[in-house]
Tab-separated table of C-alpha atoms and ligand atoms in Angstrom:
chain	number	residue	atom	x	y	z
A	1	UNK	CA	235.317	-131.267	99.329
A	2	UNK	CA	235.290	-128.528	102.555
A	3	UNK	CA	239.362	-128.260	102.364
A	4	UNK	CA	240.396	-127.424	99.668
A	5	UNK	CA	240.318	-124.034	99.206
A	6	UNK	CA	240.245	-122.450	95.637
A	7	UNK	CA	243.458	-119.435	94.892
A	8	UNK	CA	244.879	-117.229	92.046
A	9	UNK	CA	248.587	-118.742	90.744
A	10	UNK	CA	250.434	-117.434	87.477
A	11	UNK	CA	251.007	-121.066	85.716
A	12	UNK	CA	253.556	-121.431	82.726
A	13	UNK	CA	251.493	-123.731	80.165
A	14	UNK	CA	254.297	-124.755	78.572
A	15	UNK	CA	257.821	-123.282	77.756
A	16	UNK	CA	257.911	-119.986	75.841
A	17	UNK	CA	253.932	-118.413	76.705
A	18	UNK	CA	253.526	-116.203	78.692
A	19	UNK	CA	252.165	-116.792	82.444
A	20	UNK	CA	247.995	-117.026	82.918
A	21	UNK	CA	246.341	-116.088	86.355
A	22	UNK	CA	244.089	-118.714	86.598
A	23	UNK	CA	241.334	-119.831	90.097
A	24	UNK	CA	242.853	-123.530	90.757
A	25	UNK	CA	241.546	-126.119	93.913
A	26	UNK	CA	243.581	-126.528	95.750
A	27	UNK	CA	244.037	-130.291	97.954
A	28	UNK	CA	244.437	-130.394	101.880
A	29	UNK	CA	248.201	-131.358	102.605
A	30	UNK	CA	249.456	-135.326	102.639
A	31	UNK	CA	251.028	-137.337	105.542
A	32	UNK	CA	254.622	-135.643	105.132
A	33	UNK	CA	253.163	-131.780	103.484
A	34	UNK	CA	252.176	-127.957	104.388
A	35	UNK	CA	249.708	-125.845	103.071
A	36	UNK	CA	251.777	-122.117	102.867
A	37	UNK	CA	249.114	-118.808	103.022
A	38	UNK	CA	252.510	-116.765	100.337
A	39	UNK	CA	252.875	-114.173	101.477
A	40	UNK	CA	255.782	-113.098	98.786
A	41	UNK	CA	256.796	-114.385	96.728
A	42	UNK	CA	260.272	-112.648	93.924
A	43	UNK	CA	260.453	-112.899	90.271
A	44	UNK	CA	264.135	-114.874	89.442
A	45	UNK	CA	266.146	-114.498	86.398
A	46	UNK	CA	265.817	-118.577	86.429
A	47	UNK	CA	261.360	-118.458	86.144
A	48	UNK	CA	262.872	-116.434	82.257
A	49	UNK	CA	264.774	-119.303	81.434
A	50	UNK	CA	261.887	-121.803	81.730
A	51	UNK	CA	259.323	-119.053	80.785
A	52	UNK	CA	261.083	-118.093	77.140
A	53	UNK	CA	262.403	-122.060	77.652
A	54	UNK	CA	265.926	-121.513	77.614
A	55	UNK	CA	265.130	-125.021	79.308
A	56	UNK	CA	263.122	-127.825	79.192
A	57	UNK	CA	259.973	-127.986	82.057
A	58	UNK	CA	257.104	-129.552	81.775
A	59	UNK	CA	253.645	-128.007	81.553
A	60	UNK	CA	250.959	-127.090	82.805
A	61	UNK	CA	253.215	-125.209	86.450
A	62	UNK	CA	252.699	-123.170	88.708
A	63	UNK	CA	255.702	-120.941	88.260
A	64	UNK	CA	257.793	-119.404	91.157
A	65	UNK	CA	260.591	-120.814	93.416
A	66	UNK	CA	261.212	-117.973	95.909
A	67	UNK	CA	258.831	-117.509	98.337
A	68	UNK	CA	258.155	-116.652	102.578
A	69	UNK	CA	254.446	-117.492	104.317
A	70	UNK	CA	252.798	-119.151	106.885
A	71	UNK	CA	252.604	-122.661	107.876
A	72	UNK	CA	248.460	-122.544	107.621
A	73	UNK	CA	247.751	-126.453	108.193
A	74	UNK	CA	250.116	-129.808	108.490
A	75	UNK	CA	249.083	-133.987	107.342
A	76	UNK	CA	249.035	-136.098	108.716
A	77	UNK	CA	253.005	-136.407	110.751
A	78	UNK	CA	253.800	-133.153	110.208
A	79	UNK	CA	256.651	-132.086	113.356
A	80	UNK	CA	257.956	-129.627	111.683
A	81	UNK	CA	256.608	-126.595	111.124
A	82	UNK	CA	253.514	-126.277	112.631
A	83	UNK	CA	250.771	-124.216	112.488
A	84	UNK	CA	250.977	-120.164	112.270
A	85	UNK	CA	255.130	-120.068	111.695
A	86	UNK	CA	256.737	-118.262	109.020
A	87	UNK	CA	258.220	-119.548	106.531
A	88	UNK	CA	261.108	-119.877	103.577
A	89	UNK	CA	260.287	-122.206	101.020
A	90	UNK	CA	263.830	-124.726	98.915
A	91	UNK	CA	263.756	-125.416	95.732
A	92	UNK	CA	265.550	-128.406	96.280
A	93	UNK	CA	265.041	-131.163	98.699
A	94	UNK	CA	267.421	-133.834	98.838
A	95	UNK	CA	266.109	-137.086	97.683
A	96	UNK	CA	268.750	-138.639	100.324
A	97	UNK	CA	270.193	-141.379	99.005
A	98	UNK	CA	272.546	-140.399	96.340
A	99	UNK	CA	275.864	-140.023	96.198
A	100	UNK	CA	275.945	-136.733	97.437
A	101	UNK	CA	273.771	-136.591	99.771
A	102	UNK	CA	274.841	-139.095	101.747
A	103	UNK	CA	278.218	-137.188	101.457
A	104	UNK	CA	276.247	-134.629	102.799
A	105	UNK	CA	276.984	-132.088	100.393
A	106	UNK	CA	273.142	-132.022	99.332
A	107	UNK	CA	272.866	-128.773	97.604
A	108	UNK	CA	274.311	-131.342	93.829
A	109	UNK	CA	271.726	-133.967	94.727
A	110	UNK	CA	271.283	-134.673	90.682
A	111	UNK	CA	267.776	-136.241	91.350
A	112	UNK	CA	266.623	-134.512	94.133
A	113	UNK	CA	262.117	-134.535	93.891
A	114	UNK	CA	261.738	-130.695	94.052
A	115	UNK	CA	263.457	-130.891	90.305
A	116	UNK	CA	260.150	-133.536	89.353
A	117	UNK	CA	257.884	-130.738	90.344
A	118	UNK	CA	255.161	-132.169	92.313
A	119	UNK	CA	254.280	-133.857	95.668
A	120	UNK	CA	256.920	-136.713	97.502
A	121	UNK	CA	254.224	-139.352	96.558
A	122	UNK	CA	254.638	-137.861	92.818
A	123	UNK	CA	251.671	-136.332	92.663
A	124	UNK	CA	250.327	-132.672	92.904
A	125	UNK	CA	247.387	-130.436	94.985
A	126	UNK	CA	246.658	-127.864	92.690
A	127	UNK	CA	244.091	-128.829	89.800
A	128	UNK	CA	241.931	-127.310	87.190
A	129	UNK	CA	238.489	-126.565	87.814
A	130	UNK	CA	237.843	-129.174	85.630
A	131	UNK	CA	239.402	-131.333	87.088
A	132	UNK	CA	242.708	-130.934	85.254
A	133	UNK	CA	246.508	-131.475	87.719
A	134	UNK	CA	248.983	-128.552	87.632
A	135	UNK	CA	252.197	-129.292	88.242
A	136	UNK	CA	254.013	-127.146	91.590
A	137	UNK	CA	257.150	-125.869	90.877
A	138	UNK	CA	259.976	-127.466	92.427
A	139	UNK	CA	257.603	-128.760	94.331
A	140	UNK	CA	257.370	-124.949	95.766
A	141	UNK	CA	255.038	-122.719	92.701
A	142	UNK	CA	255.516	-119.774	95.271
A	143	UNK	CA	253.204	-117.734	92.467
A	144	UNK	CA	250.148	-119.022	94.657
A	145	UNK	CA	247.826	-117.209	96.779
A	146	UNK	CA	249.153	-120.965	99.121
A	147	UNK	CA	250.260	-123.757	98.128
A	148	UNK	CA	251.061	-127.348	99.269
A	149	UNK	CA	254.507	-128.288	99.838
A	150	UNK	CA	256.556	-131.245	100.935
A	151	UNK	CA	257.273	-129.867	104.441
A	152	UNK	CA	261.073	-130.925	104.426
A	153	UNK	CA	260.954	-127.507	102.132
A	154	UNK	CA	259.395	-125.240	104.959
A	155	UNK	CA	261.926	-124.203	107.238
A	156	UNK	CA	260.666	-121.524	109.960
A	157	UNK	CA	262.435	-118.875	110.735
A	158	UNK	CA	262.808	-116.232	113.395
A	159	UNK	CA	259.032	-113.479	112.490
A	160	UNK	CA	259.964	-109.978	112.240
A	161	UNK	CA	261.098	-110.368	108.937
A	162	UNK	CA	260.275	-108.138	106.263
A	163	UNK	CA	257.997	-110.518	103.675
A	164	UNK	CA	259.835	-109.508	100.688
A	165	UNK	CA	263.162	-110.223	102.381
A	166	UNK	CA	261.975	-113.544	103.220
A	167	UNK	CA	260.909	-114.736	100.459
A	168	UNK	CA	264.191	-113.894	99.246
A	169	UNK	CA	266.047	-116.441	101.405
A	170	UNK	CA	265.046	-118.559	98.933
A	171	UNK	CA	266.503	-119.007	96.410
A	172	UNK	CA	269.167	-114.618	95.813
A	173	UNK	CA	270.758	-114.591	99.335
A	174	UNK	CA	271.641	-118.747	99.714
A	175	UNK	CA	272.509	-118.132	95.781
A	176	UNK	CA	274.940	-115.605	95.873
A	177	UNK	CA	275.777	-115.448	100.452
A	178	UNK	CA	276.791	-119.075	100.437
A	179	UNK	CA	278.379	-119.200	96.688
A	180	UNK	CA	280.251	-116.287	98.751
A	181	UNK	CA	280.697	-117.960	102.252
A	182	UNK	CA	279.967	-121.573	101.337
A	183	UNK	CA	281.237	-122.539	98.165
A	184	UNK	CA	284.225	-120.077	98.191
A	185	UNK	CA	284.828	-119.703	101.519
A	186	UNK	CA	286.626	-115.929	101.056
A	187	UNK	CA	288.771	-115.534	103.281
A	188	UNK	CA	288.992	-112.035	106.083
A	189	UNK	CA	291.036	-109.506	104.041
A	190	UNK	CA	290.095	-110.810	100.454
A	191	UNK	CA	289.877	-108.865	97.227
A	192	UNK	CA	286.947	-110.055	95.692
A	193	UNK	CA	284.307	-108.727	92.135
A	194	UNK	CA	281.507	-109.222	91.621
A	195	UNK	CA	279.757	-108.866	87.902
A	196	UNK	CA	276.429	-109.089	87.514
A	197	UNK	CA	275.074	-107.405	89.908
A	198	UNK	CA	271.350	-108.867	89.939
A	199	UNK	CA	269.531	-110.173	93.375
A	200	UNK	CA	272.491	-113.064	92.930
A	201	UNK	CA	275.825	-110.813	92.528
A	202	UNK	CA	274.144	-108.389	95.067
A	203	UNK	CA	273.623	-111.010	97.528
A	204	UNK	CA	277.913	-112.182	96.506
A	205	UNK	CA	277.919	-108.281	97.371
A	206	UNK	CA	276.531	-109.045	100.949
A	207	UNK	CA	278.247	-111.806	101.483
A	208	UNK	CA	281.752	-110.779	100.593
A	209	UNK	CA	280.922	-107.422	102.907
A	210	UNK	CA	280.011	-109.830	105.692
A	211	UNK	CA	283.524	-111.886	105.159
A	212	UNK	CA	284.776	-108.794	105.597
A	213	UNK	CA	286.522	-108.820	102.457
A	214	UNK	CA	289.257	-105.434	101.696
A	215	UNK	CA	288.352	-104.862	98.000
A	216	UNK	CA	284.912	-105.597	96.797
A	217	UNK	CA	284.834	-104.588	92.235
A	218	UNK	CA	281.162	-105.084	91.275
A	219	UNK	CA	280.574	-105.103	87.735
A	220	UNK	CA	277.149	-104.305	85.532
A	221	UNK	CA	276.507	-102.447	82.444
A	222	UNK	CA	273.566	-100.404	84.350
A	223	UNK	CA	274.710	-97.369	86.462
A	224	UNK	CA	271.884	-97.434	89.275
A	225	UNK	CA	272.948	-101.375	89.616
A	226	UNK	CA	276.971	-99.822	90.657
A	227	UNK	CA	276.066	-97.424	92.619
A	228	UNK	CA	272.848	-99.446	94.832
A	229	UNK	CA	276.264	-102.153	94.878
A	230	UNK	CA	278.434	-99.250	96.757
A	231	UNK	CA	275.802	-99.065	99.263
A	232	UNK	CA	276.235	-101.976	100.499
A	233	UNK	CA	279.871	-102.287	100.276
A	234	UNK	CA	281.463	-102.591	97.206
A	235	UNK	CA	284.224	-100.295	96.801
A	236	UNK	CA	284.855	-99.345	93.343
A	237	UNK	CA	282.452	-99.992	89.946
A	238	UNK	CA	282.769	-101.004	86.632
A	239	UNK	CA	280.344	-100.151	84.117
A	240	UNK	CA	280.605	-102.478	81.639
A	241	UNK	CA	280.811	-101.149	77.814
A	242	UNK	CA	280.858	-103.606	74.630
A	243	UNK	CA	284.596	-103.808	75.393
A	244	UNK	CA	285.047	-106.834	77.515
A	245	UNK	CA	288.870	-106.339	77.234
A	246	UNK	CA	288.114	-102.851	79.445
A	247	UNK	CA	286.501	-104.271	82.866
A	248	UNK	CA	289.196	-107.110	82.543
A	249	UNK	CA	291.642	-103.951	82.388
A	250	UNK	CA	289.375	-102.213	85.280
A	251	UNK	CA	289.259	-105.396	87.753
A	252	UNK	CA	293.004	-105.467	87.862
A	253	UNK	CA	293.450	-101.806	88.413
A	254	UNK	CA	291.400	-102.353	91.459
A	255	UNK	CA	292.475	-104.871	92.918
A	256	UNK	CA	296.381	-104.988	92.382
A	257	UNK	CA	296.602	-107.182	89.091
A	258	UNK	CA	293.418	-109.419	89.840
A	259	UNK	CA	290.667	-110.020	91.908
A	260	UNK	CA	291.387	-113.457	94.886
A	261	UNK	CA	287.653	-114.462	94.317
A	262	UNK	CA	285.273	-113.512	91.183
A	263	UNK	CA	281.957	-114.681	91.387
A	264	UNK	CA	279.531	-114.409	87.861
A	265	UNK	CA	276.273	-114.144	88.355
A	266	UNK	CA	274.545	-113.287	85.268
A	267	UNK	CA	275.972	-117.114	83.087
A	268	UNK	CA	276.689	-115.849	79.691
A	269	UNK	CA	279.707	-116.771	77.809
A	270	UNK	CA	281.749	-113.381	77.900
A	271	UNK	CA	281.114	-112.793	81.528
A	272	UNK	CA	282.258	-116.283	82.394
A	273	UNK	CA	285.360	-115.802	80.886
A	274	UNK	CA	285.718	-112.071	81.871
A	275	UNK	CA	285.355	-113.924	85.487
A	276	UNK	CA	288.378	-116.356	84.601
A	277	UNK	CA	290.339	-113.781	82.634
A	278	UNK	CA	290.997	-110.858	85.421
A	279	UNK	CA	292.056	-113.651	88.201
A	280	UNK	CA	295.948	-113.758	89.222
A	281	UNK	CA	297.452	-116.350	89.871
A	282	UNK	CA	295.823	-118.282	91.922
A	283	UNK	CA	292.881	-116.848	92.055
A	284	UNK	CA	289.588	-118.741	91.814
A	285	UNK	CA	286.495	-117.593	89.582
A	286	UNK	CA	283.061	-118.922	90.653
A	287	UNK	CA	280.197	-119.550	88.256
A	288	UNK	CA	277.651	-118.830	89.976
A	289	UNK	CA	275.507	-117.853	86.802
A	290	UNK	CA	273.005	-120.215	85.111
A	291	UNK	CA	272.582	-120.126	81.306
A	292	UNK	CA	270.764	-121.265	78.767
A	293	UNK	CA	271.698	-125.339	78.214
A	294	UNK	CA	274.403	-125.791	75.963
A	295	UNK	CA	276.182	-122.988	76.091
A	296	UNK	CA	279.864	-123.061	76.518
A	297	UNK	CA	282.389	-121.331	77.686
A	298	UNK	CA	286.749	-120.853	77.035
A	299	UNK	CA	289.899	-119.966	78.005
A	300	UNK	CA	293.314	-119.789	78.276
A	301	UNK	CA	294.830	-123.419	79.084
A	302	UNK	CA	298.323	-122.515	80.346
A	303	UNK	CA	298.285	-119.574	82.785
A	304	UNK	CA	295.691	-121.710	84.166
A	305	UNK	CA	297.702	-124.556	84.943
A	306	UNK	CA	300.633	-122.578	85.250
A	307	UNK	CA	298.957	-119.949	87.576
A	308	UNK	CA	297.306	-122.847	89.164
A	309	UNK	CA	293.889	-120.684	88.641
A	310	UNK	CA	290.375	-122.380	90.141
A	311	UNK	CA	287.289	-122.630	88.260
A	312	UNK	CA	284.286	-123.547	91.021
A	313	UNK	CA	280.383	-124.201	90.753
A	314	UNK	CA	278.332	-123.236	92.549
A	315	UNK	CA	274.431	-124.386	93.244
A	316	UNK	CA	272.452	-122.923	95.252
A	317	UNK	CA	275.053	-121.397	97.571
A	318	UNK	CA	275.854	-125.124	98.807
A	319	UNK	CA	272.787	-124.503	101.162
A	320	UNK	CA	271.482	-126.916	104.026
A	321	UNK	CA	268.666	-124.545	104.327
A	322	UNK	CA	267.692	-126.112	107.999
A	323	UNK	CA	270.814	-124.183	108.306
A	324	UNK	CA	271.242	-121.682	106.950
A	325	UNK	CA	267.891	-119.998	105.854
A	326	UNK	CA	266.960	-119.045	109.994
A	327	UNK	CA	270.960	-117.861	110.381
A	328	UNK	CA	270.396	-115.144	106.756
A	329	UNK	CA	267.133	-114.716	108.580
A	330	UNK	CA	268.828	-113.575	111.838
A	331	UNK	CA	272.165	-112.247	110.601
A	332	UNK	CA	268.897	-109.325	108.134
A	333	UNK	CA	267.374	-108.811	111.649
A	334	UNK	CA	270.609	-108.190	113.202
A	335	UNK	CA	271.481	-105.407	110.251
A	336	UNK	CA	273.795	-107.486	108.650
A	337	UNK	CA	272.680	-108.689	105.964
A	338	UNK	CA	270.304	-106.069	104.385
A	339	UNK	CA	268.525	-108.241	102.232
A	340	UNK	CA	265.199	-105.179	101.928
A	341	UNK	CA	267.875	-103.769	99.503
A	342	UNK	CA	267.563	-105.506	97.199
A	343	UNK	CA	263.861	-105.393	96.494
A	344	UNK	CA	263.026	-102.453	94.171
A	345	UNK	CA	258.992	-102.991	93.322
A	346	UNK	CA	256.698	-105.120	95.130
A	347	UNK	CA	254.326	-106.037	93.012
A	348	UNK	CA	250.531	-108.190	92.544
A	349	UNK	CA	250.148	-111.409	90.782
A	350	UNK	CA	249.157	-110.138	87.698
A	351	UNK	CA	252.203	-107.908	87.131
A	352	UNK	CA	254.926	-111.192	86.780
A	353	UNK	CA	255.083	-110.743	82.748
A	354	UNK	CA	254.910	-106.847	83.623
A	355	UNK	CA	257.593	-108.164	85.199
A	356	UNK	CA	259.929	-110.518	82.701
A	357	UNK	CA	259.881	-107.655	80.870
A	358	UNK	CA	262.081	-105.431	83.193
A	359	UNK	CA	264.350	-107.840	83.152
A	360	UNK	CA	264.774	-108.508	80.209
A	361	UNK	CA	265.717	-104.851	79.758
A	362	UNK	CA	267.464	-105.112	82.355
A	363	UNK	CA	266.397	-102.526	84.769
A	364	UNK	CA	264.999	-103.026	88.543
A	365	UNK	CA	266.946	-105.351	91.358
A	366	UNK	CA	264.372	-107.967	92.671
A	367	UNK	CA	260.834	-107.208	92.294
A	368	UNK	CA	258.375	-108.967	94.512
A	369	UNK	CA	255.580	-110.341	94.279
A	370	UNK	CA	252.766	-109.416	97.903
A	371	UNK	CA	250.236	-111.081	98.167
B	1	APR	N1	277.650	-106.633	81.571
B	1	APR	C1	277.108	-106.299	82.397
B	1	APR	N2	275.824	-106.982	83.187
B	1	APR	C2	275.347	-107.092	82.172
B	1	APR	C3	274.713	-107.561	81.415
B	1	APR	C4	276.670	-107.567	80.932
B	1	APR	N3	276.941	-108.701	79.314
B	1	APR	N4	274.158	-108.925	81.163
B	1	APR	C5	273.458	-108.471	82.470
B	1	APR	N5	274.576	-107.699	82.840
B	1	APR	C6	273.523	-107.319	84.239
B	1	APR	C7	271.982	-106.663	84.458
B	1	APR	O1	272.099	-105.663	84.752
B	1	APR	C8	271.843	-107.121	85.455
B	1	APR	O2	271.483	-106.748	87.185
B	1	APR	O3	273.392	-109.166	84.779
B	1	APR	C9	271.952	-108.987	86.396
B	1	APR	C10	271.618	-109.971	85.707
B	1	APR	O4	270.570	-110.065	86.890
B	1	APR	P1	268.671	-110.720	87.164
B	1	APR	O5	268.333	-110.090	85.455
B	1	APR	O6	268.244	-109.918	87.785
B	1	APR	O7	269.942	-111.940	87.532
B	1	APR	P2	269.470	-113.117	89.430
B	1	APR	O8	267.732	-113.387	89.426
B	1	APR	O9	269.804	-112.496	89.577
B	1	APR	O10	270.155	-114.323	88.365
B	1	APR	C11	271.357	-114.312	88.028
B	1	APR	O11	272.162	-116.570	88.349
B	1	APR	O12	270.867	-118.000	89.512
B	1	APR	C12	270.566	-117.252	87.658
B	1	APR	O13	269.103	-117.970	87.103
B	1	APR	C13	270.092	-116.809	87.386
B	1	APR	O14	271.501	-116.746	85.460
B	1	APR	C14	270.508	-115.412	86.014
B	1	APR	C15	271.856	-115.442	86.956
B	2	ZN	ZN1	266.304	-118.403	91.995
B	3	ZN	ZN1	270.193	-137.138	96.342
């Protein structure tokens, strides 16, 4: 039993319930798995969707899907990562055999084993002291002092990044930067709008700067977020009010009739409709924000078809973690992707419910649990 560890972890008993910090027993890594000493875990809006019951998930489950840490043990047969490596964790491991995976579009894998919230062998390494198993969110459960994860999810990144920034590579940075540079492949000189400036939307802004967009218009209802976006490279800001029509006019004014690309990073019908409605002829709306299940949005079909407009869905910024995570980390180390600017509050594990409250109020950008 000596290689079993005891760790503090944020556990969701069932969707809709508050998270509770529990002492759990963590079994050692089996073949193909590694144990990661967590250094930091972001609190993402997707965690709030699960916490509030917008999406069905099984429980009890250790939450968190945006983290970075140090590899402290590896199971039999694991060649990468190695003990001592700094890793960012990927929340989607491709199944490897579905049609998407076979065609190399691993980010859209609908049957990823990560979505079973267990290790690849269908069991979990977390137990309550009484013996009951506890699941691991997306198989990486970053809201724990340490976690056993599939080796495939633990992606080595260059050393030297602030752990809080490294953690964000695993979700919001990959999602936002990838939506711009991979899903949309925004060309140099394009005009871009970003609606919603949380960790995901601000990562879209950083991606647009990297891509060489000539205008970057941002929309949010919180003035401080508009200011931060401006510091990151936004050229025009629009304070959203309750009248979507005024945001629409402001978006068009700033971009000579409408942005070539609009990124929606909230997941609300009204802002999805704003994104599509703002498109000029030939424009592309990229939907990045996730809604609760069952939510619909609508648009007028004739001008959409007549103007050859496009709507793209972007899951996880088309991330290929083994290639993209070290690349994003390198860009951050070189000062070209200022991820640390998104970290607005460092908290401890016990503050996670308070972090959700602030997120519901739209306060703060990325709150990061540091261990
Ligand atoms: N109009 C304008 N801005 C809004 C509105 C609105 N009606 N509602 C919310 N916002 C802004 C908030 O002020 C905040 O800046 O949208 C931003 C959302 O940011 P976060 O809550 O931090 O969310 P984030 O983690 O960035 O995720 C965004 O992407 O992956 C999905 O599930 C995730 O749906 C979520 C979305
Ligand atoms: Zn996330
Ligand atoms: Zn697959």
